[in-house]
Tab-separated table of C-alpha atoms and ligand atoms in Angstrom:
chain	number	residue	atom	x	y	z
A	1	MET	CA	0.000	0.000	0.000
A	2	LYS	CA	1.122	3.568	-0.683
A	3	LYS	CA	2.348	5.476	2.385
A	4	VAL	CA	0.971	8.765	3.682
A	5	GLY	CA	3.637	11.416	4.163
A	6	ILE	CA	2.914	13.666	7.125
A	7	VAL	CA	4.854	16.916	7.276
A	8	MET	CA	4.472	19.525	10.025
A	9	GLY	CA	6.013	22.981	9.947
A	10	SER	CA	7.069	22.759	13.584
A	11	ASP	CA	6.960	20.244	16.401
A	12	SER	CA	4.479	22.657	18.009
A	13	ASP	CA	1.982	21.330	15.414
A	14	LEU	CA	2.231	17.828	16.900
A	15	PRO	CA	-1.145	17.820	18.747
A	16	VAL	CA	-2.893	18.286	15.388
A	17	ILE	CA	-0.779	15.597	13.733
A	18	GLN	CA	-1.524	13.129	16.517
A	19	LYS	CA	-5.204	13.198	15.521
A	20	ALA	CA	-4.219	12.206	11.971
A	21	VAL	CA	-1.853	9.507	13.184
A	22	ALA	CA	-4.595	7.927	15.328
A	23	VAL	CA	-6.888	7.572	12.306
A	24	LEU	CA	-4.147	6.222	10.035
A	25	ARG	CA	-3.201	3.632	12.675
A	26	GLU	CA	-6.842	2.610	13.094
A	27	LEU	CA	-7.152	2.092	9.327
A	28	GLU	CA	-3.777	0.276	9.131
A	29	ILE	CA	-2.292	2.752	6.662
A	30	PRO	CA	1.513	3.098	6.643
A	31	PHE	CA	2.815	6.607	7.223
A	32	GLU	CA	5.982	8.574	7.859
A	33	THR	CA	6.202	11.843	9.811
A	34	HIS	CA	8.639	14.768	9.423
A	35	VAL	CA	9.201	18.316	10.614
A	36	PHE	CA	10.061	20.383	7.526
A	37	SER	CA	9.378	24.078	7.318
A	38	ALA	CA	8.725	26.056	4.147
A	39	HIS	CA	10.668	28.893	5.798
A	40	ARG	CA	13.186	27.332	8.159
A	41	SER	CA	14.229	24.228	6.222
A	42	PRO	CA	13.021	24.857	2.653
A	43	GLU	CA	15.630	22.604	0.984
A	44	GLU	CA	14.590	19.579	3.058
A	45	ALA	CA	10.906	20.263	2.399
A	46	ARG	CA	11.609	20.534	-1.329
A	47	ALA	CA	13.656	17.326	-1.456
A	48	PHE	CA	10.974	15.380	0.412
A	49	SER	CA	8.299	16.520	-1.978
A	50	LEU	CA	10.382	16.001	-5.134
A	51	ASN	CA	11.154	12.404	-4.133
A	52	ALA	CA	7.824	11.513	-2.503
A	53	ARG	CA	6.314	9.538	-5.397
A	54	ALA	CA	9.508	7.536	-5.965
A	55	ASP	CA	9.751	6.947	-2.206
A	56	GLY	CA	6.376	5.159	-2.164
A	57	PHE	CA	4.061	7.887	-0.926
A	58	GLY	CA	0.535	8.223	-2.332
A	59	VAL	CA	-0.649	11.321	-0.476
A	60	ILE	CA	0.990	14.084	1.552
A	61	ILE	CA	-0.576	15.750	4.597
A	62	ALA	CA	0.953	19.107	5.543
A	63	ALA	CA	0.163	20.934	8.801
A	64	ALA	CA	1.291	24.493	9.397
A	65	GLY	CA	0.222	27.633	11.197
A	66	MET	CA	0.525	31.414	10.798
A	67	ALA	CA	1.751	32.348	7.253
A	68	ALA	CA	1.181	28.713	6.311
A	69	HIS	CA	3.067	28.127	3.064
A	70	LEU	CA	4.032	24.532	3.730
A	71	ALA	CA	1.245	22.658	1.915
A	72	GLY	CA	1.552	24.886	-1.150
A	73	ALA	CA	5.338	24.657	-1.182
A	74	LEU	CA	5.171	20.842	-1.059
A	75	ALA	CA	2.443	20.753	-3.725
A	76	ALA	CA	4.643	22.849	-6.010
A	77	ASN	CA	7.149	19.995	-6.283
A	78	THR	CA	4.887	16.960	-6.693
A	79	THR	CA	1.762	15.860	-8.537
A	80	LEU	CA	0.733	13.697	-5.568
A	81	PRO	CA	-2.386	14.999	-3.824
A	82	VAL	CA	-1.506	17.341	-0.932
A	83	ILE	CA	-3.895	17.863	1.973
A	84	GLY	CA	-3.313	20.988	4.044
A	85	ILE	CA	-4.217	21.337	7.715
A	86	PRO	CA	-4.246	24.957	8.882
A	87	CYS	CA	-3.096	25.176	12.521
A	88	LYS	CA	-4.017	27.771	15.145
A	89	GLY	CA	-1.362	30.372	15.886
A	90	PRO	CA	-1.009	32.934	18.685
A	91	VAL	CA	-3.242	35.473	16.899
A	92	PHE	CA	-6.242	35.233	14.505
A	93	ASP	CA	-7.204	31.793	15.866
A	94	GLY	CA	-6.065	29.926	12.730
A	95	LEU	CA	-7.864	32.130	10.214
A	96	ASP	CA	-4.466	33.320	8.916
A	97	ALA	CA	-3.329	29.730	8.280
A	98	LEU	CA	-6.709	28.742	6.832
A	99	LEU	CA	-6.581	31.479	4.203
A	100	SER	CA	-2.884	30.874	3.459
A	101	THR	CA	-3.538	27.162	2.920
A	102	VAL	CA	-6.836	27.228	1.052
A	103	GLN	CA	-6.266	30.207	-1.249
A	104	MET	CA	-3.842	28.554	-3.655
A	105	PRO	CA	-3.634	30.200	-7.064
A	106	SER	CA	-4.840	28.081	-10.024
A	107	GLY	CA	-2.515	25.296	-11.129
A	108	ILE	CA	-1.247	24.012	-7.772
A	109	PRO	CA	-4.124	22.611	-5.709
A	110	VAL	CA	-4.118	21.969	-1.966
A	111	ALA	CA	-7.112	20.101	-0.512
A	112	THR	CA	-7.684	21.993	2.715
A	113	VAL	CA	-9.461	20.652	5.803
A	114	GLY	CA	-10.757	22.691	8.730
A	115	VAL	CA	-8.471	24.409	11.245
A	116	GLY	CA	-6.727	21.760	13.341
A	117	ASN	CA	-8.728	18.915	11.801
A	118	GLY	CA	-6.072	16.218	11.648
A	119	ALA	CA	-8.712	13.473	11.708
A	120	ASN	CA	-10.385	14.692	8.527
A	121	ALA	CA	-7.008	15.047	6.808
A	122	ALA	CA	-6.267	11.406	7.549
A	123	LEU	CA	-9.729	10.270	6.458
A	124	LEU	CA	-9.388	12.151	3.175
A	125	ALA	CA	-5.938	10.630	2.641
A	126	ALA	CA	-7.437	7.195	3.319
A	127	GLU	CA	-10.240	7.804	0.832
A	128	ILE	CA	-7.716	8.775	-1.840
A	129	ILE	CA	-5.656	5.620	-1.294
A	130	ALA	CA	-8.832	3.507	-1.103
A	131	VAL	CA	-9.725	4.440	-4.699
A	132	SER	CA	-7.368	1.634	-5.735
A	133	ASP	CA	-7.442	-0.498	-2.568
A	134	GLU	CA	-10.639	-2.474	-1.929
A	135	ALA	CA	-9.525	-3.801	1.463
A	136	LEU	CA	-8.950	-0.270	2.739
A	137	ALA	CA	-12.275	0.829	1.244
A	138	GLY	CA	-13.896	-1.915	3.329
A	139	ARG	CA	-12.175	-0.703	6.506
A	140	LEU	CA	-13.311	2.846	5.768
A	141	GLN	CA	-16.893	1.658	5.350
A	142	CYS	CA	-16.732	-0.238	8.661
A	143	LYS	CA	-15.393	2.867	10.401
A	144	ARG	CA	-18.157	5.015	8.900
A	145	GLU	CA	-20.776	2.538	10.167
A	146	ALA	CA	-19.199	2.379	13.638
A	147	ASP	CA	-19.117	6.187	13.827
A	148	THR	CA	-22.787	6.347	12.810
A	149	ALA	CA	-23.683	3.743	15.449
A	150	ALA	CA	-21.875	5.835	18.093
A	151	VAL	CA	-23.916	8.921	17.145
A	152	LEU	CA	-27.164	6.931	17.251
A	153	ALA	CA	-26.217	5.630	20.711
A	154	LYS	CA	-25.758	9.254	21.859
A	155	ASP	CA	-29.184	10.087	20.437
A	156	ALA	CA	-30.779	7.247	22.392
A	157	SER	CA	-28.916	8.229	25.560
A	158	ILE	CA	-29.897	11.927	25.387
A	159	THR	CA	-33.527	11.079	24.622
A	160	GLU	CA	-33.650	8.744	27.594
A	161	ARG	CA	-31.948	11.175	30.017
A	162	LEU	CA	-33.960	14.286	29.106
B	1	LIG	C1	4.604	27.473	11.418
B	1	LIG	O1	4.744	28.405	12.427
B	1	LIG	C2	4.498	26.145	12.112
B	1	LIG	O2	3.766	25.267	11.312
B	1	LIG	C3	3.792	26.464	13.401
B	1	LIG	O3	2.395	26.236	13.298
B	1	LIG	C4	4.054	27.964	13.565
B	1	LIG	C5	4.822	28.287	14.807
B	1	LIG	O4	6.015	27.536	14.837
B	1	LIG	P1	6.921	27.521	16.162
B	1	LIG	O5	7.357	28.941	16.367
B	1	LIG	O6	6.062	27.022	17.276
B	1	LIG	O7	8.076	26.593	15.849
B	1	LIG	O8	5.683	27.504	10.532
């Protein structure tokens, strides 16, 4: 199976990445994590992205905050799908990173999930890989059904309590 490459701009983004890692582990998807910054270590970020397809990756997840260039910078050097996770910074509550990540000019797309939503980034990565992997598609379907059952259990519990 293709690996998911997870890149964070700083180790301070780790709490967001941990949500993605939990989902990838649950779905038994191989992944590799790195700290590469579009600003602080641009050569390493570029090399990772340039080599990602040859290195066995199928999707890249990129998490960054503030002037969040990371997802776009990685996308510039690969035709693999890149999923951006905007992270909250000390001001603007993540709106700065959201706009920086989602507002890519035409030609270099970044699929952007909600601020801090590592779980959705991993699920989207899984859905992309599952296009050509029936076993993974089955695990995704099971997870979807389990998540629905959990919501229905909450419905029953609230109705009973109130
Ligand atoms: C971004 O700047 C990182 O992705 C992080 O979200 C933010 C702050 O980084 P640190 O100053 O905490 O290393 O590049």
